[in-house]
PDB file of C-alpha atoms in Angstrom:
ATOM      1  CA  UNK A 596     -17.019 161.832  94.059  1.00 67.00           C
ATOM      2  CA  UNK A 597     -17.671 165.648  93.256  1.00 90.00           C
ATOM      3  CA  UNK A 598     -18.071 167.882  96.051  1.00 96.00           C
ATOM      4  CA  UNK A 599     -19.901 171.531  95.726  1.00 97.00           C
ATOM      5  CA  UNK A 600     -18.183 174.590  94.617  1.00 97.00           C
ATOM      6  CA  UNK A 601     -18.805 177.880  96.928  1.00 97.00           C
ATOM      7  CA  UNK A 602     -20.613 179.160  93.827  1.00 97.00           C
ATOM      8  CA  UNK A 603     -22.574 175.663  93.895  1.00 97.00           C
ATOM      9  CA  UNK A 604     -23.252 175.875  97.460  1.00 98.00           C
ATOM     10  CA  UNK A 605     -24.542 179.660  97.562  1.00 97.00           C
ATOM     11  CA  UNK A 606     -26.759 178.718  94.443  1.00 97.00           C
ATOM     12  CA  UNK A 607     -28.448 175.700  97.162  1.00 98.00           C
ATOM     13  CA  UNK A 608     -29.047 178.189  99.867  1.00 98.00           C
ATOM     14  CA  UNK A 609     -30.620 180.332  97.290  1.00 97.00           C
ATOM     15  CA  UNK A 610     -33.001 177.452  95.666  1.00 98.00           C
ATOM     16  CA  UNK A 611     -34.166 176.135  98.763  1.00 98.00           C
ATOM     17  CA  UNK A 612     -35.090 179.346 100.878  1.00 97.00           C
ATOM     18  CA  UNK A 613     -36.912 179.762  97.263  1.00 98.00           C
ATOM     19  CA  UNK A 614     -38.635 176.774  96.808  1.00 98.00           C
ATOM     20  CA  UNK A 615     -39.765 176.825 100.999  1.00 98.00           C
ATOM     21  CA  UNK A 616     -40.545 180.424 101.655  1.00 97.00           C
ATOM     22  CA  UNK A 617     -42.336 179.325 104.868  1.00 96.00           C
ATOM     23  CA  UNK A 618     -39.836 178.216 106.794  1.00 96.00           C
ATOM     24  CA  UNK A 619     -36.641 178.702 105.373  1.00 96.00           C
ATOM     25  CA  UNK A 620     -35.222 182.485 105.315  1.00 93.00           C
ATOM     26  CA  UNK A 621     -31.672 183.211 103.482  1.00 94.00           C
ATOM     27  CA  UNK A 622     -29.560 185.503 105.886  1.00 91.00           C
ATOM     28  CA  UNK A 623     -26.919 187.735 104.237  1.00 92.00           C
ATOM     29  CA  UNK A 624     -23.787 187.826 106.417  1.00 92.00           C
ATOM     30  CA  UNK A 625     -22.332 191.099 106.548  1.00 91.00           C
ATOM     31  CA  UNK A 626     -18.669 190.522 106.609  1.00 94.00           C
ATOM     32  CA  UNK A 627     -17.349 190.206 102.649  1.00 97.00           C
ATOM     33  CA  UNK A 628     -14.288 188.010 102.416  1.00 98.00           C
ATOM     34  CA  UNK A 629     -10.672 189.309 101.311  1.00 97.00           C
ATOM     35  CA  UNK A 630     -11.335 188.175  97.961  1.00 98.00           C
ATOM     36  CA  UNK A 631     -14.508 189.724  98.359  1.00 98.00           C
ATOM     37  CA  UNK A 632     -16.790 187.039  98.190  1.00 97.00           C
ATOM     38  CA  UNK A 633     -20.599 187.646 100.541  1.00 95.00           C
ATOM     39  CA  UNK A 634     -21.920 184.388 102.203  1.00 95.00           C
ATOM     40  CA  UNK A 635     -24.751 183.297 103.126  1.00 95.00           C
ATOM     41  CA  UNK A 636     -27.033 180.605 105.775  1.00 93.00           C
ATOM     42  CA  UNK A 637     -30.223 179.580 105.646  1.00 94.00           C
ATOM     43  CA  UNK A 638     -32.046 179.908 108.779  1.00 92.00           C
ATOM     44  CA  UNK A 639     -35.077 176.916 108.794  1.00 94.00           C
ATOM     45  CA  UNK A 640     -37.989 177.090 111.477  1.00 92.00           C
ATOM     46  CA  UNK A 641     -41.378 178.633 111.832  1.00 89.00           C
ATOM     47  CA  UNK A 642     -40.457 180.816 114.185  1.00 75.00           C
ATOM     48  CA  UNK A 643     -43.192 180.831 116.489  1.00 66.00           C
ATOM     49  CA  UNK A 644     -41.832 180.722 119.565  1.00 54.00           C
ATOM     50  CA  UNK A 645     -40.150 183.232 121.865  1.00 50.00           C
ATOM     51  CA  UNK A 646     -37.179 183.490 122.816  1.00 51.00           C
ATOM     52  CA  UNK A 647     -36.418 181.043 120.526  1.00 56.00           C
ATOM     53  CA  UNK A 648     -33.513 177.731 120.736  1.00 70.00           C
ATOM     54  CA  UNK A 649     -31.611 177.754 117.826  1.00 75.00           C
ATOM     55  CA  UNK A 650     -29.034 175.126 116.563  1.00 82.00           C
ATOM     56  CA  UNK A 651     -26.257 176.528 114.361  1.00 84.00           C
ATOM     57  CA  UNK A 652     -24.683 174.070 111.979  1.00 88.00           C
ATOM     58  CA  UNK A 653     -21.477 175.086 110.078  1.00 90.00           C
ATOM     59  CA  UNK A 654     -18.968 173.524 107.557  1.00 94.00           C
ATOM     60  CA  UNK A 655     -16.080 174.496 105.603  1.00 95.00           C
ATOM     61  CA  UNK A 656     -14.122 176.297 108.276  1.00 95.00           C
ATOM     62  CA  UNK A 657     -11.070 174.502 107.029  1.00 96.00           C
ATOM     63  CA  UNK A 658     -10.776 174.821 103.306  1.00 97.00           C
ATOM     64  CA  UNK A 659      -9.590 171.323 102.663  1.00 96.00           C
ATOM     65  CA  UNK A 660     -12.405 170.040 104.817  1.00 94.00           C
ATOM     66  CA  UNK A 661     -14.867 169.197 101.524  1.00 96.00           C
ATOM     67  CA  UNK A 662     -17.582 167.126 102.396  1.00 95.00           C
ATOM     68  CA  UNK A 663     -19.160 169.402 105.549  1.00 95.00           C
ATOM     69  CA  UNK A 664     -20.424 172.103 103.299  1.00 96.00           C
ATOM     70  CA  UNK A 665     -21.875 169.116 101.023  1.00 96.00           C
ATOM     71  CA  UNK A 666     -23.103 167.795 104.646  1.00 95.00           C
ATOM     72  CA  UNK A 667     -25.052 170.956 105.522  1.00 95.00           C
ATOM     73  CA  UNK A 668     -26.610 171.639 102.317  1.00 97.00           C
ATOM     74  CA  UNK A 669     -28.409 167.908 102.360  1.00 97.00           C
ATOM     75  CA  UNK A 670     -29.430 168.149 105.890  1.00 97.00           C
ATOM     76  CA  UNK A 671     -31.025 171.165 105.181  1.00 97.00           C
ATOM     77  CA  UNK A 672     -32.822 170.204 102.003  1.00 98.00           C
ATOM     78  CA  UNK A 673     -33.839 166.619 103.920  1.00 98.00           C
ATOM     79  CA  UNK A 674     -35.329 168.891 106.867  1.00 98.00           C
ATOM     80  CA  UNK A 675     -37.476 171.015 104.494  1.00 98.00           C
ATOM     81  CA  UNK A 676     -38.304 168.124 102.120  1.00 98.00           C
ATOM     82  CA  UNK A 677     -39.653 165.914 105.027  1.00 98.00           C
ATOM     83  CA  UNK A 678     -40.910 168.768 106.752  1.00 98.00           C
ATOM     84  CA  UNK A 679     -43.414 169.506 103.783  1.00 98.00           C
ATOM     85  CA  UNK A 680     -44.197 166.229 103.299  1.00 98.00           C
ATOM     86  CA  UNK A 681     -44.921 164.972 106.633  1.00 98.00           C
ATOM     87  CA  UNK A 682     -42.492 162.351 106.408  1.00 98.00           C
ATOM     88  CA  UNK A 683     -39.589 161.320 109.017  1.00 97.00           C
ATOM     89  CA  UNK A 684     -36.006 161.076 108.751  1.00 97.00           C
ATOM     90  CA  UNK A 685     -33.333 158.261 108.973  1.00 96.00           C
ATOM     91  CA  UNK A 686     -29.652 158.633 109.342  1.00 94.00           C
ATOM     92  CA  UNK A 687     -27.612 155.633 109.757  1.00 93.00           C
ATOM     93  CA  UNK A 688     -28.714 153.687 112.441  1.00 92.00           C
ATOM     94  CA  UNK A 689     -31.094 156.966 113.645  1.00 95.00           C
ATOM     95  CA  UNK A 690     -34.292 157.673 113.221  1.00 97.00           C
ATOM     96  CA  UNK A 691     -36.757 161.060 113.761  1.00 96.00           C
ATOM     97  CA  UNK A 692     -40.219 160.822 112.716  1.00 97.00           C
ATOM     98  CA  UNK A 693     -42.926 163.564 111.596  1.00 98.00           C
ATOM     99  CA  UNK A 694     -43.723 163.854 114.583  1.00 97.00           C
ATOM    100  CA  UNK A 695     -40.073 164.892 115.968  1.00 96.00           C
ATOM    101  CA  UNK A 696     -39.878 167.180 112.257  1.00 96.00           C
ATOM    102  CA  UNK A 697     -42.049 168.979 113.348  1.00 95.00           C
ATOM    103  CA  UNK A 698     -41.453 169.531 117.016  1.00 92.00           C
ATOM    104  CA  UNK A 699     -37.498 170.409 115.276  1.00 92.00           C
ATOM    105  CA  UNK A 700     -39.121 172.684 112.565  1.00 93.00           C
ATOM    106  CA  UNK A 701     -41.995 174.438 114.684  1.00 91.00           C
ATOM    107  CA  UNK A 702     -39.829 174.650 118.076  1.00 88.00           C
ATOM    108  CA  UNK A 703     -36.082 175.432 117.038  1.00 86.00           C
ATOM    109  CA  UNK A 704     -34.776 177.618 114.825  1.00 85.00           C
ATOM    110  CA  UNK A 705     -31.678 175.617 112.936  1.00 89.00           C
ATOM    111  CA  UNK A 706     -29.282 177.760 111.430  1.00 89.00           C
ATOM    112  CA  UNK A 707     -27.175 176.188 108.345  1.00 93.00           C
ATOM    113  CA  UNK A 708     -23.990 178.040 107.600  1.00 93.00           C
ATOM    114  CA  UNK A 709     -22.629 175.327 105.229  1.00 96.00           C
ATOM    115  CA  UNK A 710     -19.258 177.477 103.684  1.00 96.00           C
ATOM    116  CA  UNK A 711     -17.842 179.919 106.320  1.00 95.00           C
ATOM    117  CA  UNK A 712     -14.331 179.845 104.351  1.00 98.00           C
ATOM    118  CA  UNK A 713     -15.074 180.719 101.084  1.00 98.00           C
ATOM    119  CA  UNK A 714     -11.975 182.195  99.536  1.00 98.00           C
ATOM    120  CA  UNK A 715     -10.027 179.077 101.565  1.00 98.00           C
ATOM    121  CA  UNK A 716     -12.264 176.487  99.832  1.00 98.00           C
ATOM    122  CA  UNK A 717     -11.976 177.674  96.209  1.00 98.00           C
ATOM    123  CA  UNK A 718      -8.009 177.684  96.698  1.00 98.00           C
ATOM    124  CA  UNK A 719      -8.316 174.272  97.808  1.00 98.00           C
ATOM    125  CA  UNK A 720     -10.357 172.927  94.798  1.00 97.00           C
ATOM    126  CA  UNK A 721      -9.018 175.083  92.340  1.00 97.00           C
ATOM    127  CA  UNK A 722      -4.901 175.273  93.572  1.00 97.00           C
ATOM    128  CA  UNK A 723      -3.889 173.004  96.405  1.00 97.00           C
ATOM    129  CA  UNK A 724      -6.345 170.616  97.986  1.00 96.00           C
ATOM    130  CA  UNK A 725      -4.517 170.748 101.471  1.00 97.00           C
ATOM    131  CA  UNK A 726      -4.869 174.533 101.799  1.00 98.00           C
ATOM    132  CA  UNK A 727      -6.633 174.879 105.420  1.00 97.00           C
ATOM    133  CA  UNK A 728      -6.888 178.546 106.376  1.00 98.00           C
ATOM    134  CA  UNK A 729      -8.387 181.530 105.012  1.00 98.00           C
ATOM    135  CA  UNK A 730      -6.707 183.904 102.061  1.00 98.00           C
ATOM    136  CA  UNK A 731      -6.158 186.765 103.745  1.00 98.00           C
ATOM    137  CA  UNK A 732      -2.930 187.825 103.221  1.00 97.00           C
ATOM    138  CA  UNK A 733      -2.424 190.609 106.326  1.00 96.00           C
ATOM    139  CA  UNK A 734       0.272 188.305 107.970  1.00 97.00           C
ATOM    140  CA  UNK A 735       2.096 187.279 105.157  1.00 97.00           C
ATOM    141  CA  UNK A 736       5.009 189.751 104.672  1.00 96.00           C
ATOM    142  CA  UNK A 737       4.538 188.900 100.576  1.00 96.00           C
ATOM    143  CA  UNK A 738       5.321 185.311 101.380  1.00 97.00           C
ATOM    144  CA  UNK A 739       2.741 183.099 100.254  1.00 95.00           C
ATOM    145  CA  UNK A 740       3.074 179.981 102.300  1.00 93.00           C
ATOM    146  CA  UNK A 741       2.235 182.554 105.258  1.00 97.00           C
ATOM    147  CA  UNK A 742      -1.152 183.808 103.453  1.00 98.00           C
ATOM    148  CA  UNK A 743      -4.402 182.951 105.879  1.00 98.00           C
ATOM    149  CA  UNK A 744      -5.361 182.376 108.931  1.00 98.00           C
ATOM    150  CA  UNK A 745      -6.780 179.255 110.773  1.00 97.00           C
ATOM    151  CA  UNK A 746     -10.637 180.241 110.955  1.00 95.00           C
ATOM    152  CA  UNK A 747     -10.942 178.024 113.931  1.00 92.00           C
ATOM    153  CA  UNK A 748      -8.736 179.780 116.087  1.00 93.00           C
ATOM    154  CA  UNK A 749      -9.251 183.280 115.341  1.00 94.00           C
ATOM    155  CA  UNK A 750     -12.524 182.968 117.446  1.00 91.00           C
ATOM    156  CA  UNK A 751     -12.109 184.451 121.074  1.00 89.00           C
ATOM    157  CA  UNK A 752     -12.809 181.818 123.132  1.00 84.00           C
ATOM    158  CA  UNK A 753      -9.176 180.569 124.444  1.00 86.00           C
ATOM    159  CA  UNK A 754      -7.834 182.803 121.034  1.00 90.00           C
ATOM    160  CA  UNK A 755      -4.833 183.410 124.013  1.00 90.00           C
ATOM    161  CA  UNK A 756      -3.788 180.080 124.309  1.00 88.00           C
ATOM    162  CA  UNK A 757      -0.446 180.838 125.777  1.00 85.00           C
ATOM    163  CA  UNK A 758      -1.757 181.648 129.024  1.00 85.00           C
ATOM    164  CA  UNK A 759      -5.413 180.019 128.936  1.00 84.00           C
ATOM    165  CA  UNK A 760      -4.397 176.270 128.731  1.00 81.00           C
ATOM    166  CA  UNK A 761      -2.273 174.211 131.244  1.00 79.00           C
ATOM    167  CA  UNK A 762       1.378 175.252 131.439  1.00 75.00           C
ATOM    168  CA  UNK A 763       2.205 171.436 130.499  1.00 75.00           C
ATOM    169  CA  UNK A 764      -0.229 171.717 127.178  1.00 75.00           C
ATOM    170  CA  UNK A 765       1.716 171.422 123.945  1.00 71.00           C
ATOM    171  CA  UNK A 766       0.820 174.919 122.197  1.00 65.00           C
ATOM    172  CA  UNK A 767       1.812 173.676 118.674  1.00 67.00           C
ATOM    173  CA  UNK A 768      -1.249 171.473 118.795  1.00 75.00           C
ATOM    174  CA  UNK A 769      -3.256 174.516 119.915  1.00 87.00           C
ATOM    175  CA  UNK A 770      -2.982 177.196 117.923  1.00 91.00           C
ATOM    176  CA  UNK A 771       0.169 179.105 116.720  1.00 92.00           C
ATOM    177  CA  UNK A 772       1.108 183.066 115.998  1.00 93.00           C
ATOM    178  CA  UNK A 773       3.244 182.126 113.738  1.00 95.00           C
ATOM    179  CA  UNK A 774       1.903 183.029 109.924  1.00 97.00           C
ATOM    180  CA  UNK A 775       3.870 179.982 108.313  1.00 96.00           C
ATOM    181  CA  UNK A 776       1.622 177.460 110.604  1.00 95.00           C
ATOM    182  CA  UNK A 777      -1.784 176.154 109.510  1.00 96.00           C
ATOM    183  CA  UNK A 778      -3.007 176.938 112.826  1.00 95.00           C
ATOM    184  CA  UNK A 779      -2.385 180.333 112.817  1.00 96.00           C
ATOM    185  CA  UNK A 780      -4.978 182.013 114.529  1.00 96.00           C
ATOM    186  CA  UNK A 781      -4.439 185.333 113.320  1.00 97.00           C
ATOM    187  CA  UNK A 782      -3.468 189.128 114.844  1.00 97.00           C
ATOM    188  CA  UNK A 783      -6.687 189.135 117.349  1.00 96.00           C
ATOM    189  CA  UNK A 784      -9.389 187.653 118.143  1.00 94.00           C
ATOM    190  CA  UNK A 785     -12.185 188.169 115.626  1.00 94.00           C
ATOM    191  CA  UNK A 786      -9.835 189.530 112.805  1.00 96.00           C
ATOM    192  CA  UNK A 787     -11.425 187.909 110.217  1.00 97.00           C
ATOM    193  CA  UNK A 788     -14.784 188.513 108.167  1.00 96.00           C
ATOM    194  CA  UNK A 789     -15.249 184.662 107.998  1.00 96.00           C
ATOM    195  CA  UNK A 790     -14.993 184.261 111.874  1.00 94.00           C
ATOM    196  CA  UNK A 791     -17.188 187.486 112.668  1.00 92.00           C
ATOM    197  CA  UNK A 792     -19.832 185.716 110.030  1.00 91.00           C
ATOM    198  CA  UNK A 793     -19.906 182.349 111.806  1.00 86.00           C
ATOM    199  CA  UNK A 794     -20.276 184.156 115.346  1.00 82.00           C
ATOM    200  CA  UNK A 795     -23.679 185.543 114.239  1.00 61.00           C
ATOM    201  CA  UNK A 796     -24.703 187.519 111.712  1.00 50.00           C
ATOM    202  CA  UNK A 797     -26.555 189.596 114.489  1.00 42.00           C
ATOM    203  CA  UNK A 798     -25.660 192.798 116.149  1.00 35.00           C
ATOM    204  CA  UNK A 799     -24.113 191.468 119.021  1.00 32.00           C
ATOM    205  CA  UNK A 800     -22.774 188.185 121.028  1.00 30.00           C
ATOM    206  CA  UNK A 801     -21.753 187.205 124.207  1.00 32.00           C
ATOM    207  CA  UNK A 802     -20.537 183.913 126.176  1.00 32.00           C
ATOM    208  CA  UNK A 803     -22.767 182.307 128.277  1.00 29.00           C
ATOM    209  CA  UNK A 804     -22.845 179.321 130.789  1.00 26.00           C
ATOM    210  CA  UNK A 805     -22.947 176.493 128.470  1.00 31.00           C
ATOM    211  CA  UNK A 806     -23.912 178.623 125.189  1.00 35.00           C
ATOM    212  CA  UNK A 807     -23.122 181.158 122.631  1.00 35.00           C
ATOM    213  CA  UNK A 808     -25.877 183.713 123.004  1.00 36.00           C
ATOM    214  CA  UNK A 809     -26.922 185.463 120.003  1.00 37.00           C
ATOM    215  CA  UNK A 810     -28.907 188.854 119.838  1.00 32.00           C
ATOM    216  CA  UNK A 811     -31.290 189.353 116.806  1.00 33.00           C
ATOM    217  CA  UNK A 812     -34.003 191.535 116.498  1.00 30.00           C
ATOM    218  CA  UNK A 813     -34.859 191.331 120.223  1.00 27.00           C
ATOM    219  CA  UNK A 814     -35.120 187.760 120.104  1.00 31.00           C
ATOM    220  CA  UNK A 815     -32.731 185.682 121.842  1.00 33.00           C
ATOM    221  CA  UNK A 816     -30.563 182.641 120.615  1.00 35.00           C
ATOM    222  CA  UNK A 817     -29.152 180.106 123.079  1.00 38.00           C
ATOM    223  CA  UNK A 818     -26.956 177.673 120.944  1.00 36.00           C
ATOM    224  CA  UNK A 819     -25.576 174.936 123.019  1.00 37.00           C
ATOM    225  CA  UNK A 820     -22.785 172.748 122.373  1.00 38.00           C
ATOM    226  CA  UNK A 821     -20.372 175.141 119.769  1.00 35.00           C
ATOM    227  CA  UNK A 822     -17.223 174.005 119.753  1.00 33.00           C
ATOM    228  CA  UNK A 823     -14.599 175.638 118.257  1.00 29.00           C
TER     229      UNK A 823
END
């Protein structure tokens, strides 16, 4: 099976905000990567509404992790195709109708970021498929099994996980400050582009009860259920 590239995957984003002007708008993040790459997500809804409920879908956080960015890019070009056609959807054993397209397109505003890790996923396509964190190379001391950190731990929600879990908690399956470890999750919280990206490409955020809340152009985003 071939999987997308990140040049592959920015190319979708690009052709389908493109090809469905209307309610599909390609966001620029503003944070370049360490091997300077710029992503991009593709934010799909009408818009009417406000404040408006967003859902924010993301994928290749861990570089080895192939098939999410794949996963993201075909969602969004199912949700646009049926969308336009007045046609449902059916996932496995699930089904949405036009109706519920269009209560998802016309009510929410869904937010695909299909590749936050860029740099991470070309190393693991192009050099070793196991790589898992980022390429920055900050932490590394010149060594190269220490290059990167763990995307999913740099955010800072519990990035202190010495003192925020249970005393009887194993930290080694938390997190880790030590560069050599996958889960490395880097020098503070937030110290990486790819992390800042996926936390909004808006001017600020905050924690809420129950949901990230995202600030854009006076318009408020309550995205429930982001785990990290």
């Amino acid at each position: 099976m071939d999987f997308l590239n990140v040049v592959e995957i920015e190319s979708a984003l690009i052709g389908l905000a493109s090809k469905y002007p209307t309610i599909s708008q390609l966001i620029t993040l503003p944070f370049f990567t360490f091997e300077g790459r710029q992503t991009h997500a593709l934010l799909i809804g009408t818009g009417n509404g406000c404040p408006q409920t967003g859902v924010l879908l993301v994928g290749g956080t861990h570089a080895r992790e192939w098939g999410s960015p794949d996963i993201c890019v075909n969602f969004a070009a199912d949700l646009l195709e049926a969308y336009t056609d007045g046609t449902g959807l059916t996932y496995g054993g699930t089904s949405f109708t036009s109706a519920d397209i269009v209560e998802i397109i016309e009510r929410l505003d869904v937010i695909v970021f299909p590749c936050i890790n860029p740099d991470g996923s070309k190393h693991s396509h192009d050099v070793f498929n196991m790589w898992r964190k980022n390429r920055n190379p900050a932490s590394s001391g010149g060594d190269a099994n220490k290059i990167g950190v763990d995307i999913n731990r740099n955010y800072d929600f519990l990035w202190d996980y010495k003192t925020k879990f249970a005393t009887g908690a194993n930290p080694n399956s938390l997190a880790s400050d030590n560069p050599a470890n996958d889960l490395f999750h880097g020098t503070a919280p937030f110290s990486e582009p790819e992390s800042q990206n996926a936390a909004g490409y808006t001017n600020s955020i905050r924690r809420s009860v129950g949901s990230w809340t995202f600030t854009r152009t006076a318009v408020t985003y309550c995205i429930p259920g982001v785990t990290m």
